[in-house]
Short mmCIF file of C-alpha atoms and ligand atoms in Angstrom, two decimals:
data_model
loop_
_atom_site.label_atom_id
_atom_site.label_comp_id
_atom_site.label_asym_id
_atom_site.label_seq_id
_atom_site.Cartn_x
_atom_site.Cartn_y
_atom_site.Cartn_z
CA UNK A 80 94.65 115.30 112.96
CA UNK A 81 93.16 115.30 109.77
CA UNK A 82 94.90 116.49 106.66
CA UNK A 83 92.86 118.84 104.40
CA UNK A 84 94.34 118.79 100.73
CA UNK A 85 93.40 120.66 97.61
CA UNK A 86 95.60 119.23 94.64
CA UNK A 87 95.94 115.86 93.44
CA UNK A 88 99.98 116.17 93.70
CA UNK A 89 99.62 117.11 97.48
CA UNK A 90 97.04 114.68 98.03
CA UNK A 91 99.33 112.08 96.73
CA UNK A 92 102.36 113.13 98.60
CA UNK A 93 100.66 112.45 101.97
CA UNK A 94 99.45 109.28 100.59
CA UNK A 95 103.10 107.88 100.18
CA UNK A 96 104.09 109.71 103.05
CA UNK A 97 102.03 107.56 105.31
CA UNK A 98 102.35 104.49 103.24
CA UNK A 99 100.58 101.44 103.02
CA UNK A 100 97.30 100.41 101.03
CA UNK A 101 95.38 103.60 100.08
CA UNK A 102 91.21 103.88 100.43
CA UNK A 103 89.31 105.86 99.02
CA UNK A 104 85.83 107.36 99.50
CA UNK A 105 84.78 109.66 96.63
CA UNK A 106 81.60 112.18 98.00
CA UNK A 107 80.13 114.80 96.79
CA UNK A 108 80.30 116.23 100.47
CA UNK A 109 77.47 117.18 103.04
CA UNK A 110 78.75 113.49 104.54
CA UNK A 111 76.16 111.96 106.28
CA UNK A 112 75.97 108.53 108.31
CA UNK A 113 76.14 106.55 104.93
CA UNK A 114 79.76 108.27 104.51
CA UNK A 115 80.73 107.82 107.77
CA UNK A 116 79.86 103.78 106.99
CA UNK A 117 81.84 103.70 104.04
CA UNK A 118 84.78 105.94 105.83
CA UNK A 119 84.74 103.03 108.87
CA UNK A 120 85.04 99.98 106.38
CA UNK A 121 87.96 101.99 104.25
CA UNK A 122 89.83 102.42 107.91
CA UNK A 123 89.09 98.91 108.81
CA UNK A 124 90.75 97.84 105.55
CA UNK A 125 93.44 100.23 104.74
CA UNK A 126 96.30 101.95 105.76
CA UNK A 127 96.10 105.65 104.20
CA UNK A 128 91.65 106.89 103.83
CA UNK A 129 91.05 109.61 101.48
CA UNK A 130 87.88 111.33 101.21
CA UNK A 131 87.48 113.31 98.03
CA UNK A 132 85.08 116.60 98.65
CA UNK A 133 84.08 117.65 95.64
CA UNK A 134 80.81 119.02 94.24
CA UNK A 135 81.03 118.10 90.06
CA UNK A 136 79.19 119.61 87.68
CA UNK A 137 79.72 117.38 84.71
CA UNK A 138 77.20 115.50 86.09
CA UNK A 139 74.38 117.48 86.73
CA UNK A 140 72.26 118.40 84.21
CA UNK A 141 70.70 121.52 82.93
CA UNK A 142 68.00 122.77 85.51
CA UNK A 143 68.93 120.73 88.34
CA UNK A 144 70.87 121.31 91.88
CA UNK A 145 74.34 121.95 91.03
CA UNK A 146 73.95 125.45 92.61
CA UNK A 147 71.93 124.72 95.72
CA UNK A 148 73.68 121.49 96.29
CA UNK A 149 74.80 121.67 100.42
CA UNK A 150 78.58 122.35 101.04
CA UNK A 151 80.28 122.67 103.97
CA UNK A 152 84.13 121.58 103.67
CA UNK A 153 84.91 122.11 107.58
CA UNK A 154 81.35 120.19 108.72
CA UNK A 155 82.70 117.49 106.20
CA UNK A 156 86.17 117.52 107.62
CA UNK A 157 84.76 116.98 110.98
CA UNK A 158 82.69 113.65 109.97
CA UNK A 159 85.56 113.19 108.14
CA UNK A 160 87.93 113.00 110.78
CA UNK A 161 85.78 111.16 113.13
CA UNK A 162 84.83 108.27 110.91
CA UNK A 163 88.52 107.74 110.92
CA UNK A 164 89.85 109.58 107.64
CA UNK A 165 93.41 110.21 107.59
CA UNK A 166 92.63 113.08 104.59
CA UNK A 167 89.97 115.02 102.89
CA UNK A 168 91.01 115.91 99.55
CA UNK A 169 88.67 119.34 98.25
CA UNK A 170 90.14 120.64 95.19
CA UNK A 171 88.97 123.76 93.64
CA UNK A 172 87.31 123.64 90.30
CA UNK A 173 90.41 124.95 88.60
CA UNK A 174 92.68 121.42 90.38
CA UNK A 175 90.18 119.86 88.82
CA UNK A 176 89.78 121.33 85.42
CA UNK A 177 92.31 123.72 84.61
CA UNK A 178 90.92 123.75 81.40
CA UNK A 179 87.35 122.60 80.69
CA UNK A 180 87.74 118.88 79.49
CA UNK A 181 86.75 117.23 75.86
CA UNK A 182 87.36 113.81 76.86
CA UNK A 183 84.42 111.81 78.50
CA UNK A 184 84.29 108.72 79.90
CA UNK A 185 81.13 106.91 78.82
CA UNK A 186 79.46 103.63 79.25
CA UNK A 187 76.37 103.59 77.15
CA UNK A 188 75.32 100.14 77.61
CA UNK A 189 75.36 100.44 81.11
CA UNK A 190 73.37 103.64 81.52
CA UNK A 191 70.29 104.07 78.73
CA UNK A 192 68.12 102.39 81.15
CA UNK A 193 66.89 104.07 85.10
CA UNK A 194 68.48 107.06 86.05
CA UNK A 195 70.54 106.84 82.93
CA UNK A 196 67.35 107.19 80.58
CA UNK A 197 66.47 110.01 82.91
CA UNK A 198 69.41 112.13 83.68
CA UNK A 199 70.96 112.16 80.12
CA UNK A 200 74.87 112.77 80.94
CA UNK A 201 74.81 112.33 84.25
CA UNK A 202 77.18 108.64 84.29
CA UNK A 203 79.51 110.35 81.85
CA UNK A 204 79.92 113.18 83.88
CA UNK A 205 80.20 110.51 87.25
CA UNK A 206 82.60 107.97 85.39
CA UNK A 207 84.45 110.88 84.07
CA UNK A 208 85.53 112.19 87.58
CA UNK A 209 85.91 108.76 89.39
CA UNK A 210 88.46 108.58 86.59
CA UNK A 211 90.22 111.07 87.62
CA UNK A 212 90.08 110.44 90.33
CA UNK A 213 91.36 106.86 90.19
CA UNK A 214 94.49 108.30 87.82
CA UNK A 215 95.14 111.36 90.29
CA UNK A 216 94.73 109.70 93.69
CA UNK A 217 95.61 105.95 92.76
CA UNK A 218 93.59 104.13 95.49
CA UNK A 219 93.95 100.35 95.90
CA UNK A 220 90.55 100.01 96.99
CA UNK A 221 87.47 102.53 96.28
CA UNK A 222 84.44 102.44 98.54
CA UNK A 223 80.51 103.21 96.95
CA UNK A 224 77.39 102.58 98.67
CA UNK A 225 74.86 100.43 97.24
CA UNK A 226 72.43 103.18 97.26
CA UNK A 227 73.41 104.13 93.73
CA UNK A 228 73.14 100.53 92.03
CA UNK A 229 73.33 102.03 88.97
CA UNK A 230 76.34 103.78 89.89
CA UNK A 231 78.06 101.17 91.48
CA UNK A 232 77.87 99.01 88.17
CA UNK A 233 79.48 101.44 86.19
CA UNK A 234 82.11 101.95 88.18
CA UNK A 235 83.08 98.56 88.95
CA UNK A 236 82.80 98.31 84.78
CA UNK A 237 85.27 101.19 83.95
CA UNK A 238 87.78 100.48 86.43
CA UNK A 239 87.80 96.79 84.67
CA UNK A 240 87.97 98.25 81.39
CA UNK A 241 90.66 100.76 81.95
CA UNK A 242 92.44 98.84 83.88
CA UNK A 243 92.88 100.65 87.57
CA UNK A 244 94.41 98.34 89.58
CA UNK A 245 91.82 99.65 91.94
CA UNK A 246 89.11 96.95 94.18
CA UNK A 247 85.72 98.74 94.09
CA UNK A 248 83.94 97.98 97.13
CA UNK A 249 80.47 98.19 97.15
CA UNK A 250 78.62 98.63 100.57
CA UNK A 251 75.48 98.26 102.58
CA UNK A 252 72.61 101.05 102.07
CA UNK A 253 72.39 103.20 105.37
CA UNK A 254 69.12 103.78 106.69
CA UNK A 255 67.47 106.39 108.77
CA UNK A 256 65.84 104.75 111.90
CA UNK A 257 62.11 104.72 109.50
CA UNK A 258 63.73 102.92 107.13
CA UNK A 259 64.52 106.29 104.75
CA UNK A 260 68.17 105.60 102.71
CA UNK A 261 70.19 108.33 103.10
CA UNK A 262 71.40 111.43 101.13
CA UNK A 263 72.48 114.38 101.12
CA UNK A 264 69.04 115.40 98.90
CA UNK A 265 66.77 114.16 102.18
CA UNK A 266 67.85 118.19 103.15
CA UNK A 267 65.22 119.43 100.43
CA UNK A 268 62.22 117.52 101.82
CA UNK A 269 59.79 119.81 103.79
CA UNK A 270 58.09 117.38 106.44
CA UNK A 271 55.36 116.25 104.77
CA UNK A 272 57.74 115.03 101.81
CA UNK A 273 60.51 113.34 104.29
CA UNK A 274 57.01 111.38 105.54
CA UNK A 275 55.93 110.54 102.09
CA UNK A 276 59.46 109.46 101.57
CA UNK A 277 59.39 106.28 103.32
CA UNK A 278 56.87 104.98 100.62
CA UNK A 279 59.90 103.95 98.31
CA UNK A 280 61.61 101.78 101.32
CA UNK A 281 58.39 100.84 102.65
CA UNK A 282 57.75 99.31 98.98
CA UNK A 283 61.34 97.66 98.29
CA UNK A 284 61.11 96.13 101.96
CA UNK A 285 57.51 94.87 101.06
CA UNK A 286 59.25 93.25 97.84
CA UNK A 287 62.20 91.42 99.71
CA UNK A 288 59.31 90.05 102.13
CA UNK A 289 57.80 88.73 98.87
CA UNK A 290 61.10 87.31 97.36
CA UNK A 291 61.24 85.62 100.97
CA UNK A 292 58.56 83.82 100.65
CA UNK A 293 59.41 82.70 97.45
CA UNK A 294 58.24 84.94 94.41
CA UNK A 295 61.27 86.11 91.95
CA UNK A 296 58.44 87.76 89.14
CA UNK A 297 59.69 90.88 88.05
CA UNK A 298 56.54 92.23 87.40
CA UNK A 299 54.62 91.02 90.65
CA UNK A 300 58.09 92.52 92.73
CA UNK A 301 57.96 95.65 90.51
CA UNK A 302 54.18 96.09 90.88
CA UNK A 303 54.70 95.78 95.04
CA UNK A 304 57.32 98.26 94.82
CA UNK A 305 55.96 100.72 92.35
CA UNK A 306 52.18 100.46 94.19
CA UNK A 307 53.65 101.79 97.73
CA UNK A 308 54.95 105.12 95.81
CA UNK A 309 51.73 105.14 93.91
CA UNK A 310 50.04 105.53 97.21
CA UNK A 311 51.81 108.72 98.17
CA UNK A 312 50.03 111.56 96.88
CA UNK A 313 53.01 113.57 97.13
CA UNK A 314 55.36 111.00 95.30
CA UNK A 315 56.09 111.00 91.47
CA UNK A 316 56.60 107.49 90.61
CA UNK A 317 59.44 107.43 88.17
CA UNK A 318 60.24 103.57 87.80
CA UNK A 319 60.48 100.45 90.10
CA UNK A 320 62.73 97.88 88.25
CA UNK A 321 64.90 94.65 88.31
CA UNK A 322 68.30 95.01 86.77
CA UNK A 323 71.41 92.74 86.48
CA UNK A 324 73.86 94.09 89.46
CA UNK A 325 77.21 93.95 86.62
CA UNK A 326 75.23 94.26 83.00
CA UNK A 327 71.94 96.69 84.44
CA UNK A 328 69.74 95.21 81.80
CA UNK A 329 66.54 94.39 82.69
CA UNK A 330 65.54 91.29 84.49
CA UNK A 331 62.37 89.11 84.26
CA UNK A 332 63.07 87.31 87.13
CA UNK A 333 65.23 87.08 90.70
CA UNK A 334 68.01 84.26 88.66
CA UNK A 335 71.11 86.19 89.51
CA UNK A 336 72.87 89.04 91.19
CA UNK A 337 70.08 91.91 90.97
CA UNK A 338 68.08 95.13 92.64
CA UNK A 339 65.00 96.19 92.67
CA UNK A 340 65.40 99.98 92.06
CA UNK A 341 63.19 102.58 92.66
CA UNK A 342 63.43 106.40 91.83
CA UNK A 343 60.61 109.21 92.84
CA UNK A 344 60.10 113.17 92.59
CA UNK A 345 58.65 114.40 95.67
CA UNK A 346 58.66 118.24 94.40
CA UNK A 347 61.56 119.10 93.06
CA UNK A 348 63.62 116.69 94.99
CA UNK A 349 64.62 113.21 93.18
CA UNK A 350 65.44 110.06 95.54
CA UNK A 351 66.27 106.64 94.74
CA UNK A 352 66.31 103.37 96.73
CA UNK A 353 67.08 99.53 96.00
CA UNK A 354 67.02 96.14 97.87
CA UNK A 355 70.67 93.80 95.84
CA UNK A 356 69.46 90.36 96.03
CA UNK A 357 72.84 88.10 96.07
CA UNK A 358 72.33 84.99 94.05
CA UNK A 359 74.61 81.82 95.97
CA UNK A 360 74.32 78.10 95.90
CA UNK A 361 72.81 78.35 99.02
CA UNK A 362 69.83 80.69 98.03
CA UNK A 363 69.47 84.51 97.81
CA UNK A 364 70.89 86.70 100.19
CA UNK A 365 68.94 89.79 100.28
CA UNK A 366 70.68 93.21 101.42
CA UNK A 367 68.14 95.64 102.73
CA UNK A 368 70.83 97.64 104.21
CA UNK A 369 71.33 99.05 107.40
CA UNK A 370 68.78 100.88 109.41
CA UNK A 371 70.57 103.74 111.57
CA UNK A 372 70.73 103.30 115.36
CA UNK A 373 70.51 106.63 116.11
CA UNK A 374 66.76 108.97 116.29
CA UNK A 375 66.00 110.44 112.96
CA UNK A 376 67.80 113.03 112.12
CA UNK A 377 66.06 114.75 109.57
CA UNK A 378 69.30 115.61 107.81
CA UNK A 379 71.32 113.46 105.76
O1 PAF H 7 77.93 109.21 94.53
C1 PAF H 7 78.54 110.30 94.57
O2 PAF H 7 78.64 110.93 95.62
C2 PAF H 7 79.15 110.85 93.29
O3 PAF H 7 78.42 110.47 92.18
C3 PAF H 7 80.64 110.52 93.11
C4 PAF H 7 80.86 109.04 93.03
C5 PAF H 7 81.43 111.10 94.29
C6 PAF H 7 81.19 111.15 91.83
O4 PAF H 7 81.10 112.54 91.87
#
């Protein structure tokens, strides 16, 4: 039975309680098959999974969907719970911030490029929590999909810098069955959006083909990738880019660990999407992710 927790000092009772390595899976909840991925590898690999719940408003900006963001705590327990969670830990605002903070985590050079250069605040406000997080809940490993590239660097880089003895793990991009990576921001699209949507994975999949066959140009992979969005009447283009996977500064060419990132407006709805390319000695690996076995579901 799953444990539902809403203070860090609780949270961390039941950790030691049930001893062994502790994983953990921050969300901003409205868990979706992606989660449930990441929530399968922590169980695989740990002894004690956490799932932090927990909707954060330091890093949404002015005007966008802190207030309509989707919550639903027992939903999330359930997909929780069946993903093989041992807790959900869903603090109130005031566990959280008892008083409202003045320190902030930043990592500039990091984040004034891609969704960075766009959402002004938004990795402070991310890197801000996961370090609370990290201090409050002290996981040995912390699990992040690849979805957020961005995201995943800066993590990876404060957790290094600050010294967590904490291993991030980052994992596989889930899919829906036409290819669409999931969030829990697919709920906004009316159906003629969620259609249009596929242009951004229809574009990055269209650039791995090319890196296949053997072109690494930025430009020509950007081009592929930025041209499928283009074609979508109902897609904003916002960038398609090659970054570093650690450093995320921009890349000329496929020469070492790397995505291809993509971001879009369709409406008011922002998505983003990446194919990693894994430099080895035995050529690039390219992760595409992991297309869903199960019919669409719309949601997610
Ligand atoms: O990726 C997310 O869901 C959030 O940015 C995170 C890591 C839970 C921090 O609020």
């Amino acid at each position: 039975m799953i444990e539902h927790v809403e203070t860090f000092a609780g949270t961390r009772d039941l950790q030691r309680a049930r001893g062994g390595s502790i994983g953990l899976v921050p969300t901003l909840g409205f868990l979706h098959e992606g989660h449930s991925a990441l929530i399968q590898r922590a169980r695989s690999e740990c002894d004690v999974v956490t799932v932090s719940v927990f909707v954060n408003p330091l890093q949404f900006g002015e005007g966008e969907d802190l207030d309509r963001y989707p919550r639903d705590i027992e939903r999330d327990s359930t997909i929780a719970a069946a993903a093989g969670a041992d807790l959900v830990f869903a603090p109130a605002l005031t566990e959280m911030f008892p008083v409202a903070p003045v320190t902030t985590v930043s990592l500039e050079a990091l984040t004034d490029t891609l969704t960075g250069k766009s959402r002004p605040g938004h990795f402070a406000g991310v890197a801000t929590i996961v370090t609370k997080l990290f201090a409050g809940l002290q996981p040995d490993r912390a699990y992040f999909g690849r979805k957020d590239a961005q995201q995943l660097a800066v993590v990876t880089r404060l957790a290094s810098d600050l010294s967590f003895p904490v291993r991030v793990v980052g994992c596989p991009i889930i899919r829906e069955a036409d290819g669409l990576a999931m969030s829990s921001r697919n709920t906004y699209l009316n159906d003629l959006e969620r259609r249009a949507a596929t242009s951004l994975s229809r574009g990055l999949m269209a650039a791995a083909d090319a890196v296949e066959r053997g072109t690494l140009d930025a430009e020509t992979l950007e081009a592929i990738a930025y041209d499928a969005m283009s074609s979508e009447h109902l897609v904003e283009p916002e960038y398609a880019e090659l970054h570093d996977a650690h450093s995320v500064v921009h890349l000329n060419t496929v020469d070492r660990d790397s995505f291809l990132a993509v971001a879009g407006r369709l409406g008011e709805t922002r998505l983003i999407d990446n194919v990693h390319f894994d430099v080895t000695d035995e050529g690039i690996v390219i992760d595409r992710g992991i297309r869903s076995q199960q019919t669409e579901s719309g949601q997610s």
